[in-house]
Coordinates of C-alpha atoms in Angstrom, one line a residue:
X1 CA 10.1 52.0 1.2
X2 CA 9.7 50.5 -2.2
X3 CA 12.9 49.9 -4.4
X4 CA 13.2 51.8 -7.6
X5 CA 13.8 50.5 -11.0
X6 CA 17.3 51.7 -10.6
X7 CA 17.8 50.1 -7.4
X8 CA 16.5 46.8 -8.8
X9 CA 18.8 46.9 -11.6
X10 CA 21.8 47.7 -9.5
X11 CA 21.1 45.1 -6.7
X12 CA 20.3 42.3 -9.3
X13 CA 23.5 43.1 -11.2
X14 CA 25.5 42.9 -8.0
X15 CA 24.0 39.6 -7.2
X16 CA 24.4 38.3 -10.5
X17 CA 28.3 39.3 -10.5
X18 CA 28.8 36.7 -7.5
X19 CA 27.7 33.5 -9.6
X20 CA 28.7 32.0 -12.6
X21 CA 26.6 32.7 -15.6
X22 CA 24.9 29.3 -15.9
X23 CA 21.4 28.0 -15.4
X24 CA 22.6 25.9 -12.3
X25 CA 23.1 29.4 -10.5
X26 CA 19.4 30.3 -10.8
X27 CA 18.0 29.3 -7.5
X28 CA 20.9 30.9 -5.4
X29 CA 20.4 34.1 -7.4
X30 CA 16.7 34.0 -6.7
X31 CA 17.1 33.4 -3.2
X32 CA 19.4 36.4 -2.9
X33 CA 17.3 38.8 -4.9
X34 CA 14.3 37.8 -2.4
X35 CA 16.6 38.5 0.7
X36 CA 17.8 42.0 -0.8
X37 CA 14.3 43.0 -2.4
X38 CA 11.9 41.2 -0.3
X39 CA 10.6 39.6 -3.4
X40 CA 11.5 38.8 -7.0
X41 CA 10.2 41.6 -9.3
X42 CA 9.4 40.8 -13.0
X43 CA 12.4 43.5 -13.8
X44 CA 15.0 41.5 -12.0
X45 CA 13.5 38.2 -13.6
X46 CA 14.2 39.6 -17.1
X47 CA 17.7 40.9 -16.0
X48 CA 18.5 37.3 -14.6
X49 CA 17.0 35.8 -17.8
X50 CA 19.2 37.8 -20.1
X51 CA 22.3 36.9 -17.9
X52 CA 21.9 33.3 -17.8
X53 CA 20.3 33.0 -21.0
X54 CA 17.2 31.5 -19.9
X55 CA 13.5 32.3 -20.8
X56 CA 11.5 34.4 -18.5
X57 CA 8.9 31.5 -18.3
X58 CA 11.4 29.4 -16.6
X59 CA 12.4 32.0 -14.2
X60 CA 9.0 32.9 -13.4
X61 CA 8.2 29.2 -13.0
X62 CA 10.9 28.7 -10.5
X63 CA 10.1 31.7 -8.5
X64 CA 6.4 30.7 -8.2
X65 CA 7.4 27.1 -7.4
X66 CA 9.3 27.7 -4.1
X67 CA 7.5 28.6 -0.9
X68 CA 10.3 31.0 0.1
X69 CA 10.3 33.0 -3.0
X70 CA 7.6 35.5 -3.8
X71 CA 6.6 37.8 -6.7
X72 CA 5.0 40.2 -4.3
X73 CA 6.9 42.0 -1.6
X74 CA 6.7 40.5 1.7
X75 CA 7.7 42.2 5.2
X76 CA 11.0 43.3 6.4
X77 CA 10.3 40.5 9.0
X78 CA 8.8 37.5 7.3
X79 CA 7.5 35.2 10.1
X80 CA 6.1 31.6 9.5
X81 CA 4.8 29.5 12.2
X82 CA 5.2 25.8 11.7
X83 CA 1.8 24.0 10.8
X84 CA 3.0 20.6 11.6
X85 CA 0.8 18.1 13.5
X86 CA 3.6 18.1 16.3
X87 CA 3.1 21.7 16.7
X88 CA -0.6 21.4 16.6
X89 CA -0.4 19.2 19.6
X90 CA 1.5 22.0 21.6
X91 CA -1.2 24.5 20.7
X92 CA 0.5 26.3 17.6
X93 CA -2.9 27.3 16.0
X94 CA -4.0 29.0 19.1
X95 CA -0.7 30.7 19.5
X96 CA -0.7 31.6 15.7
X97 CA -4.0 33.4 16.3
X98 CA -2.5 35.3 19.2
X99 CA 0.4 36.1 17.2
X100 CA -1.4 37.5 14.2
X101 CA -3.5 39.6 16.7
X102 CA -0.4 41.1 18.4
X103 CA 1.1 42.0 15.0
X104 CA -1.9 43.4 13.7
X105 CA -2.1 41.4 10.5
X106 CA -3.9 38.5 9.1
X107 CA -2.2 35.1 8.2
X108 CA -1.0 35.1 4.7
X109 CA -0.7 38.9 4.5
X110 CA 1.9 41.7 4.8
X111 CA 0.9 44.5 7.2
X112 CA -0.2 47.7 5.7
X113 CA 3.1 49.6 6.7
X114 CA 5.1 46.7 5.0
X115 CA 7.2 46.0 8.0
X116 CA 5.9 42.3 8.6
X117 CA 4.3 39.6 7.2
X118 CA 2.9 36.6 9.2
X119 CA 1.8 33.0 7.8
X120 CA 2.0 29.3 8.5
X121 CA 4.5 27.1 7.0
X122 CA 5.3 23.4 6.8
X123 CA 7.3 21.6 9.2
X124 CA 10.4 23.3 10.2
X125 CA 12.2 20.2 11.5
X126 CA 12.0 21.4 15.1
X127 CA 9.2 18.9 16.1
X128 CA 11.1 18.3 19.4
X129 CA 11.1 21.8 20.5
X130 CA 7.8 23.3 19.2
X131 CA 5.9 25.3 18.8
X132 CA 8.3 26.5 16.2
X133 CA 8.8 29.0 13.4
X134 CA 10.9 31.0 11.2
X135 CA 11.9 34.8 11.0
X136 CA 13.4 35.6 7.5
X137 CA 14.4 32.0 7.3
X138 CA 16.0 31.5 10.7
X139 CA 14.7 29.0 13.2
X140 CA 12.6 30.1 16.2
X141 CA 12.1 27.5 18.9
X142 CA 9.9 26.8 21.8
X143 CA 7.6 29.5 21.1
X144 CA 4.7 30.8 23.9
X145 CA 2.9 33.9 24.5
X146 CA 5.9 35.5 26.4
X147 CA 8.4 35.0 23.6
X148 CA 5.8 36.2 20.9
X149 CA 5.1 39.3 23.0
X150 CA 9.1 39.7 22.8
X151 CA 9.3 39.2 19.0
X152 CA 6.3 41.7 18.4
X153 CA 8.2 44.4 20.5
X154 CA 11.4 43.5 18.5
X155 CA 9.3 43.8 15.2
X156 CA 7.5 47.1 16.0
X157 CA 10.9 48.6 17.1
X158 CA 12.5 47.6 13.8
X159 CA 15.3 46.1 15.8
X160 CA 17.7 44.2 13.3
X161 CA 17.6 40.4 13.5
X162 CA 21.3 40.4 14.3
X163 CA 20.4 42.2 17.7
X164 CA 17.7 39.8 18.9
X165 CA 18.3 37.6 21.8
X166 CA 19.9 34.5 20.7
X167 CA 17.8 32.5 23.1
X168 CA 15.0 33.0 20.6
X169 CA 17.1 31.1 17.9
X170 CA 18.4 28.4 20.3
X171 CA 18.1 24.9 18.7
X172 CA 19.0 21.8 20.7
X173 CA 19.9 18.5 19.6
X174 CA 18.2 16.6 22.2
X175 CA 20.1 13.2 21.8
X176 CA 18.3 10.9 24.2
X177 CA 19.9 7.6 23.2
X178 CA 23.1 7.1 21.4
X179 CA 24.3 3.9 19.7
X180 CA 26.9 2.5 17.2
X181 CA 26.9 5.6 15.2
X182 CA 26.3 8.7 17.8
X183 CA 28.7 6.8 20.1
X184 CA 31.6 6.6 17.5
X185 CA 34.6 8.6 18.0
X186 CA 35.6 10.2 14.8
X187 CA 38.7 12.3 13.7
X188 CA 38.1 14.1 10.4
X189 CA 40.4 12.5 7.8
X190 CA 40.6 9.0 9.5
X191 CA 38.1 7.3 7.4
X192 CA 39.5 8.9 4.2
X193 CA 43.1 7.8 5.3
X194 CA 41.8 4.2 5.9
X195 CA 40.1 4.3 2.4
X196 CA 43.1 5.4 0.8
X197 CA 45.3 2.8 2.5
X198 CA 42.7 0.0 1.5
X199 CA 42.0 1.3 -2.0
X200 CA 38.7 2.3 -3.7
X201 CA 37.9 -1.2 -4.7
X202 CA 38.5 -2.8 -1.3
X203 CA 36.6 -0.2 0.4
X204 CA 33.7 -0.7 -1.8
X205 CA 33.8 -4.2 -0.9
X206 CA 33.7 -3.3 2.8
X207 CA 30.7 -1.3 1.9
X208 CA 29.0 -4.4 0.6
X209 CA 30.0 -6.6 3.4
X210 CA 28.3 -3.9 6.0
X211 CA 24.9 -4.4 4.4
X212 CA 24.3 -0.6 4.5
X213 CA 20.9 0.3 3.0
X214 CA 19.9 4.0 2.2
X215 CA 18.5 5.6 5.4
X216 CA 16.1 7.8 3.5
X217 CA 13.3 5.2 3.8
X218 CA 13.4 3.3 0.5
X219 CA 16.4 1.0 1.5
X220 CA 18.4 0.7 -1.7
X221 CA 21.7 -1.1 -1.2
X222 CA 24.2 1.6 -0.9
X223 CA 27.1 -0.1 -2.5
X224 CA 25.2 -1.3 -5.3
X225 CA 24.2 2.4 -6.0
X226 CA 27.8 3.3 -5.7
X227 CA 29.0 0.4 -7.8
X228 CA 26.5 1.3 -10.7
X229 CA 27.5 5.0 -10.7
X230 CA 31.2 4.0 -10.8
X231 CA 30.6 1.7 -13.8
X232 CA 28.7 4.5 -15.6
X233 CA 31.4 7.2 -15.1
X234 CA 33.3 8.1 -18.1
X235 CA 35.6 11.3 -19.1
X236 CA 32.6 12.5 -21.2
X237 CA 30.1 11.7 -18.3
X238 CA 31.6 12.5 -15.0
X239 CA 29.9 11.5 -11.8
X240 CA 28.7 13.8 -9.2
X241 CA 27.9 12.9 -5.3
X242 CA 24.9 14.6 -3.7
X243 CA 23.9 14.6 -0.1
X244 CA 20.1 15.0 0.3
X245 CA 19.9 17.3 3.4
X246 CA 16.3 18.3 2.1
X247 CA 14.7 16.7 5.4
X248 CA 11.0 17.8 4.8
X249 CA 9.1 14.8 6.2
X250 CA 6.9 16.3 8.8
X251 CA 8.2 14.7 12.2
X252 CA 11.8 14.0 10.9
X253 CA 14.7 16.2 12.3
X254 CA 17.6 13.6 12.8
X255 CA 19.5 15.1 9.7
X256 CA 19.4 18.4 11.5
X257 CA 21.4 17.1 14.4
X258 CA 23.8 15.0 12.5
X259 CA 24.6 18.1 10.4
X260 CA 25.0 20.2 13.6
X261 CA 27.0 17.7 15.4
X262 CA 28.6 15.3 12.8
X263 CA 29.2 17.6 9.7
X264 CA 32.8 16.4 9.1
X265 CA 31.8 12.8 9.1
X266 CA 28.9 13.8 6.6
X267 CA 31.4 15.3 4.4
X268 CA 33.9 12.4 4.9
X269 CA 31.2 9.9 3.9
X270 CA 30.7 12.0 0.5
X271 CA 34.5 12.2 0.0
X272 CA 34.9 8.2 0.5
X273 CA 31.9 8.0 -2.2
X274 CA 34.1 10.1 -4.6
X275 CA 37.0 8.1 -4.1
X276 CA 34.8 5.0 -5.1
X277 CA 32.9 6.5 -7.9
X278 CA 35.7 8.9 -9.3
X279 CA 33.6 11.8 -8.9
X280 CA 35.4 15.3 -8.6
X281 CA 32.2 17.3 -7.5
X282 CA 29.9 17.1 -4.7
X283 CA 26.8 19.0 -3.4
X284 CA 25.0 19.0 -0.1
X285 CA 21.2 20.0 -0.8
X286 CA 20.4 21.7 2.4
X287 CA 16.6 22.4 3.0
X288 CA 15.6 26.0 3.2
X289 CA 14.3 25.6 6.7
X290 CA 17.9 24.8 7.9
X291 CA 19.1 28.3 7.1
X292 CA 20.7 28.6 10.6
X293 CA 23.1 25.8 9.7
X294 CA 24.4 27.1 6.5
X295 CA 27.3 29.3 7.8
X296 CA 28.7 26.5 10.2
X297 CA 28.5 24.0 7.5
X298 CA 30.4 26.4 5.2
X299 CA 33.0 26.9 7.9
X300 CA 33.4 23.1 8.3
X301 CA 33.9 22.7 4.5
X302 CA 36.6 25.4 4.6
X303 CA 38.2 23.8 7.4
X304 CA 38.5 20.6 5.4
X305 CA 39.9 22.5 2.6
X306 CA 42.6 23.9 4.7
X307 CA 43.5 20.6 6.3
X308 CA 43.7 19.0 2.7
X309 CA 40.6 16.9 3.1
X310 CA 39.0 18.6 0.2
X311 CA 40.4 20.4 -3.0
X312 CA 43.2 18.8 -5.3
X313 CA 45.4 15.8 -4.7
X314 CA 43.5 14.7 -1.4
X315 CA 45.8 13.2 1.1
X316 CA 48.8 13.5 -1.2
X317 CA 46.9 11.2 -3.7
X318 CA 47.7 12.4 -7.3
X319 CA 44.6 13.0 -9.3
X320 CA 42.2 12.5 -6.4
X321 CA 40.3 15.7 -6.8
X322 CA 37.0 16.5 -4.9
X323 CA 35.3 19.3 -3.5
X324 CA 31.7 20.1 -2.0
X325 CA 29.4 22.7 -2.6
X326 CA 26.5 23.8 -0.4
X327 CA 23.1 24.4 -2.3
X328 CA 20.3 26.0 -0.1
X329 CA 16.7 25.0 -1.0
X330 CA 13.8 27.3 -1.1
X331 CA 10.9 25.6 0.6
X332 CA 9.7 22.5 -1.4
X333 CA 8.9 19.3 0.1
X334 CA 8.9 17.5 -3.2
X335 CA 12.7 18.2 -3.5
X336 CA 13.3 15.7 -1.1
X337 CA 12.7 13.2 -3.8
X338 CA 16.1 12.6 -5.4
X339 CA 15.2 13.3 -9.0
X340 CA 13.3 16.4 -8.1
X341 CA 16.2 17.5 -5.9
X342 CA 18.6 17.2 -9.1
X343 CA 16.2 19.2 -11.1
X344 CA 16.4 21.9 -8.4
X345 CA 20.1 21.7 -8.5
X346 CA 20.0 22.4 -12.2
X347 CA 17.8 25.6 -11.8
X348 CA 14.5 24.0 -12.5
X349 CA 11.3 23.6 -10.7
X350 CA 11.5 20.5 -8.4
X351 CA 9.4 18.2 -10.4
X352 CA 10.3 14.5 -10.3
X353 CA 11.8 13.0 -13.4
X354 CA 10.5 9.8 -15.1
X355 CA 12.5 6.8 -14.3
X356 CA 14.2 5.0 -15.7
X357 CA 16.8 6.2 -16.3
X358 CA 17.8 6.5 -12.8
X359 CA 20.4 9.1 -11.4
X360 CA 23.1 6.6 -11.0
X361 CA 23.4 6.7 -14.9
X362 CA 21.6 10.0 -15.7
X363 CA 21.7 12.4 -12.8
X364 CA 23.0 15.8 -12.4
X365 CA 23.4 17.5 -15.9
X366 CA 22.6 14.1 -17.3
X367 CA 25.7 12.4 -15.7
X368 CA 26.0 9.4 -13.3
X369 CA 25.1 10.7 -9.9
X370 CA 25.1 9.2 -6.3
X371 CA 22.3 10.7 -4.2
X372 CA 22.0 9.5 -0.5
X373 CA 20.7 11.1 2.5
X374 CA 22.9 12.4 5.5
X375 CA 22.6 9.4 7.7
X376 CA 23.7 7.2 5.0
X377 CA 26.8 9.2 4.5
X378 CA 27.5 9.2 8.2
X379 CA 27.1 5.6 8.4
X380 CA 29.5 5.2 5.4
X381 CA 32.3 7.1 7.0
X382 CA 32.2 4.9 10.0
X383 CA 32.2 1.9 8.0
X384 CA 35.1 3.1 5.9
X385 CA 37.0 3.7 9.2
X386 CA 36.0 0.5 11.1
X387 CA 35.1 -2.1 8.2
X388 CA 31.8 -3.8 7.1
X389 CA 31.9 -6.5 9.8
X390 CA 31.9 -3.8 12.6
X391 CA 28.5 -2.5 11.1
X392 CA 27.1 -5.8 10.1
X393 CA 27.3 -7.1 13.4
X394 CA 24.3 -5.0 14.7
X395 CA 20.7 -5.2 13.5
X396 CA 18.8 -8.0 11.7
X397 CA 19.7 -10.4 9.1
X398 CA 17.9 -8.2 6.4
X399 CA 18.6 -4.7 8.1
X400 CA 22.0 -4.2 9.3
X401 CA 23.3 -1.6 11.6
X402 CA 21.5 1.0 13.6
X403 CA 18.5 3.4 12.8
X404 CA 18.2 7.1 14.1
X405 CA 14.7 8.0 14.9
X406 CA 13.1 11.4 15.4
X407 CA 10.6 11.1 18.1
X408 CA 8.1 13.7 18.8
X409 CA 4.4 14.0 19.7
X410 CA 2.7 13.0 22.9
X411 CA 5.8 11.6 24.9
X412 CA 7.7 12.8 28.0
X413 CA 11.2 12.9 26.2
X414 CA 11.1 13.8 22.4
X415 CA 14.3 13.8 20.7
X416 CA 16.8 11.6 18.7
X417 CA 17.2 8.0 19.7
X418 CA 19.5 5.5 18.0
X419 CA 18.6 1.7 17.9
X420 CA 19.8 -1.4 16.4
X421 CA 17.3 -2.5 13.7
X422 CA 14.8 -5.0 15.0
X423 CA 13.7 -2.8 18.0
X424 CA 9.9 -3.1 18.9
X425 CA 7.6 0.0 18.9
X426 CA 6.8 -1.0 22.6
X427 CA 10.3 -0.7 23.7
X428 CA 10.7 2.7 22.0
X429 CA 7.7 4.1 23.4
X430 CA 8.7 2.9 26.9
X431 CA 12.1 4.6 26.5
X432 CA 10.5 8.1 25.2
X433 CA 7.6 8.2 27.9
X434 CA 4.8 7.5 25.5
X435 CA 3.4 4.2 26.7
X436 CA -0.1 5.6 26.9
X437 CA -0.2 6.2 23.2
X438 CA -3.2 4.9 21.0
X439 CA -1.3 5.1 17.9
X440 CA 2.2 5.7 16.3
X441 CA 2.7 7.5 12.9
X442 CA 6.0 5.7 11.5
X443 CA 7.8 7.3 8.7
X444 CA 5.8 10.6 9.0
X445 CA 2.8 11.4 7.0
X446 CA 3.9 9.2 4.0
X447 CA 4.5 6.4 6.4
X448 CA 2.0 4.2 8.3
X449 CA -0.3 4.8 11.3
X450 CA 0.3 1.9 13.7
X451 CA -2.6 0.9 16.3
X452 CA -1.8 0.1 20.1
X453 CA -2.5 -3.7 19.2
X454 CA 0.5 -3.7 16.8
X455 CA 3.1 -2.1 19.2
X456 CA 5.1 -5.4 19.1
X457 CA 6.1 -4.7 15.6
X458 CA 9.7 -3.9 14.8
X459 CA 11.7 -1.2 13.0
X460 CA 13.2 -3.1 10.1
X461 CA 13.0 -3.1 6.4
X462 CA 11.3 -6.5 6.7
X463 CA 8.6 -5.0 9.0
X464 CA 8.3 -1.2 9.4
X465 CA 10.7 0.8 7.2
X466 CA 11.2 4.4 8.1
X467 CA 13.2 7.2 7.0
X468 CA 13.2 8.1 10.6
X469 CA 10.1 9.8 11.8
X470 CA 8.0 8.6 14.7
X471 CA 5.0 10.7 16.1
X472 CA 3.5 9.6 19.1
X473 CA -0.6 10.2 19.8
X474 CA -2.1 9.9 23.1
X475 CA -5.5 8.5 23.6
X476 CA -7.1 12.0 24.0
X477 CA -6.2 12.9 20.4
X478 CA -8.7 13.2 17.6
X479 CA -7.5 10.8 14.9
X480 CA -9.4 12.5 12.2
X481 CA -7.8 15.8 12.9
X482 CA -4.4 14.3 12.6
X483 CA -5.1 12.8 9.2
X484 CA -6.8 16.0 8.0
X485 CA -3.6 17.8 8.8
X486 CA -1.5 15.2 6.8
X487 CA -3.9 15.3 3.9
X488 CA -3.9 19.1 3.8
X489 CA -0.1 19.1 3.7
X490 CA -0.1 16.6 0.7
X491 CA -2.6 18.6 -1.0
X492 CA -0.5 21.8 -0.6
X493 CA 2.9 20.2 -1.3
X494 CA 1.9 18.5 -4.5
X495 CA 4.2 19.8 -7.3
X496 CA 1.2 19.9 -9.8
X497 CA 3.0 17.8 -12.5
X498 CA 0.5 14.7 -12.7
X499 CA -3.5 14.7 -12.5
X500 CA -3.8 12.0 -10.1
X501 CA -1.8 13.8 -7.4
X502 CA -2.8 17.5 -8.3
X503 CA -6.4 16.7 -8.6
X504 CA -6.7 13.8 -6.1
X505 CA -4.9 15.4 -3.1
X506 CA -7.4 18.1 -3.5
X507 CA -10.1 15.7 -3.5
X508 CA -9.0 13.9 -0.6
X509 CA -8.7 17.1 1.4
X510 CA -12.0 18.5 0.5
X511 CA -13.9 15.1 1.1
X512 CA -12.1 14.5 4.6
X513 CA -13.0 18.1 5.5
X514 CA -16.5 17.5 4.7
X515 CA -16.4 14.2 6.9
X516 CA -14.7 16.0 9.8
X517 CA -17.1 18.9 9.8
X518 CA -20.0 16.5 10.3
X519 CA -21.5 16.6 6.8
X520 CA -20.1 13.4 5.3
X521 CA -22.2 10.4 4.4
X522 CA -21.4 6.6 3.9
X523 CA -21.2 7.4 0.2
X524 CA -18.4 10.0 1.0
X525 CA -16.6 7.4 3.0
X526 CA -16.8 4.9 0.0
X527 CA -15.5 7.9 -2.4
X528 CA -12.8 8.9 0.0
X529 CA -11.4 5.2 -0.2
X530 CA -11.8 5.1 -4.0
X531 CA -10.0 8.2 -4.6
X532 CA -7.3 7.2 -2.3
X533 CA -6.6 4.1 -4.2
X534 CA -6.6 6.0 -7.5
X535 CA -4.1 8.6 -6.1
X536 CA -1.9 5.7 -4.6
X537 CA -1.7 3.8 -7.8
X538 CA -1.8 6.3 -10.6
X539 CA 0.5 9.2 -9.3
X540 CA 3.8 10.1 -11.0
X541 CA 6.1 10.1 -7.9
X542 CA 6.4 8.9 -4.2
X543 CA 4.4 12.0 -3.1
X544 CA 1.3 11.1 -4.6
X545 CA 1.8 7.4 -4.2
X546 CA 1.9 7.8 -0.5
X547 CA -0.4 10.7 0.0
X548 CA -3.3 8.4 0.8
X549 CA -1.3 6.4 3.3
X550 CA -2.7 8.3 6.5
X551 CA -6.3 7.9 5.4
X552 CA -5.9 4.2 4.2
X553 CA -3.7 3.0 7.3
X554 CA -6.1 4.8 9.8
X555 CA -9.2 3.5 8.0
X556 CA -8.0 0.1 8.6
X557 CA -6.9 0.6 12.2
X558 CA -9.9 2.5 13.4
X559 CA -13.0 2.5 11.0
X560 CA -15.3 3.1 13.7
X561 CA -13.9 6.7 14.2
X562 CA -14.8 7.7 10.7
X563 CA -18.2 6.0 10.7
X564 CA -18.9 8.0 14.1
X565 CA -18.5 11.3 12.1
X566 CA -20.9 10.4 9.4
X567 CA -24.5 12.0 9.1
X568 CA -27.3 9.5 8.6
X569 CA -28.5 11.0 5.2
X570 CA -27.4 9.4 2.0
X571 CA -26.0 12.6 0.2
X572 CA -25.0 16.1 0.9
X573 CA -23.2 18.2 -1.5
X574 CA -19.5 18.5 -1.3
X575 CA -19.6 22.2 -2.2
X576 CA -22.2 25.0 -2.6
X577 CA -23.1 25.3 -6.2
X578 CA -25.3 28.4 -5.8
X579 CA -22.6 30.0 -3.7
X580 CA -20.1 29.5 -6.3
X581 CA -22.0 31.9 -8.5
X582 CA -22.1 34.8 -6.3
X583 CA -19.1 36.5 -7.9
X584 CA -20.8 36.2 -11.2
X585 CA -23.9 37.5 -9.9
X586 CA -22.0 40.6 -8.6
X587 CA -20.1 41.3 -11.9
X588 CA -23.5 41.3 -13.8
X589 CA -25.6 43.1 -11.2
X590 CA -28.2 40.2 -11.3
X591 CA -30.0 38.7 -8.4
X592 CA -33.0 37.4 -9.9
X593 CA -34.2 33.7 -9.7
X594 CA -32.8 32.6 -12.9
X595 CA -29.3 33.7 -11.5
X596 CA -29.7 31.2 -8.9
X597 CA -29.3 27.4 -9.0
X598 CA -30.9 24.8 -6.8
X599 CA -28.8 21.7 -6.0
X600 CA -30.8 18.6 -5.5
X601 CA -30.3 14.8 -5.5
X602 CA -31.8 12.7 -8.6

């Protein structure tokens, strides 16, 4: 049943009443409208624009930018199957075909009765327990034909999601190896008490002594970032603390586990940062695919408020006021980039900013802002409690402490592993049961493909830096199919802001598709490399700058696997020129010889 204009006005008004009338409320409002109405109709956009004093173009642009928002109605049950390579290895594509057949709907469409929509989506952060998916945003793990049959019966029976068997939504932590951080016993408030006793300046010195670097992959020194933010903070430009929990890199799921098991420590690390920088407000930006963590995290925040660990005059310290707000994303990989995340927090499309200036001086609402990821704040809380030397005693000279790795793919024991920096890939593969691998993707699609001959290389900023993803590929796997999946992912996730990335990633995908289907020539391989270099060097942000990595690193490791897929001819068109005119012929009613074009090589 479609909502009437009166229904839309009433529901939108009720949602608007729950939020402050400012631009920063836009994305949460649109998410709620999507949930209530199953889409964001133009009428609701106009109503939101009037309430927030925003132009319709901004609201429509935001709605169309995020994958979990839609301008057209979706089913009461919105089912999305993960299209990550780790799910492919477990047969997700075949399972998806079965799913669509049983539901009676084609992927990407809503069934005629309006009850269900089925489609594929990006990595859901369940790479260790796939094939995985989402239903109305909530995680579905370990899908197989039996579970699909069960879900189809529940959908066709119109059973409310709250009455579905909880086994369908079970998400395991799968911690296989714990180290310095995961073994640390931690009582809420202990790190904050120690920091207050020590003082903000001395606590910052402990962070410096620890050598902690950002665990998102870039490896910027944490203490230096906090120091710059502290120095830039003024009464006219208050500082903010942001935890980047938009863990969208395919193959990465460590932050999911930390948020589920160590949420107090995440929030305590943010509070220690607030003590040092003088911030009064923090945000945890939670990726939309982790909707199942939203309410548990809200409960932890409320418990901290009740315990005096958030709010005003924390731990009796007059003037030390700090609170944390959860902000739920809506399905955009690019929002993992810190400036794009800030744009999203401000109620905009998640398009990365030009830098400089950097967020530490001009971040959220133009104010000094610290953005660190979940693992960094967990480490910071433990350092505040135990001191910098405790942390610096582990790891290498340039890479202090430990690193959490999300391991998936062709291994016997996928899950979370914590190692001191400096551990070799060979050791990791032996531990997870992936010794027979012919290659490993370190750092997700944006990282590097490491061939078997390089398995003595080490996880460290001075060798293999990584945000935490490690995908294992057995000898039976098709290398080009893996690269094709990664390249299609980047083409889909490009925000479209800059031409090198917007056009270049599509060209990479199309050229690679041509090679993978047996129609490529040596010329295409040269062209693929040239395009990859241009995308890498000319793109605006990290997405485009790393989008060509899967192609370039695998070409370096295994050029013969590309060569084997090429045809002997020198040239074959990358598209059907005459076929592209079919629609024009149909519209004009022509099918004579002059309405056709021949495509020949000069």
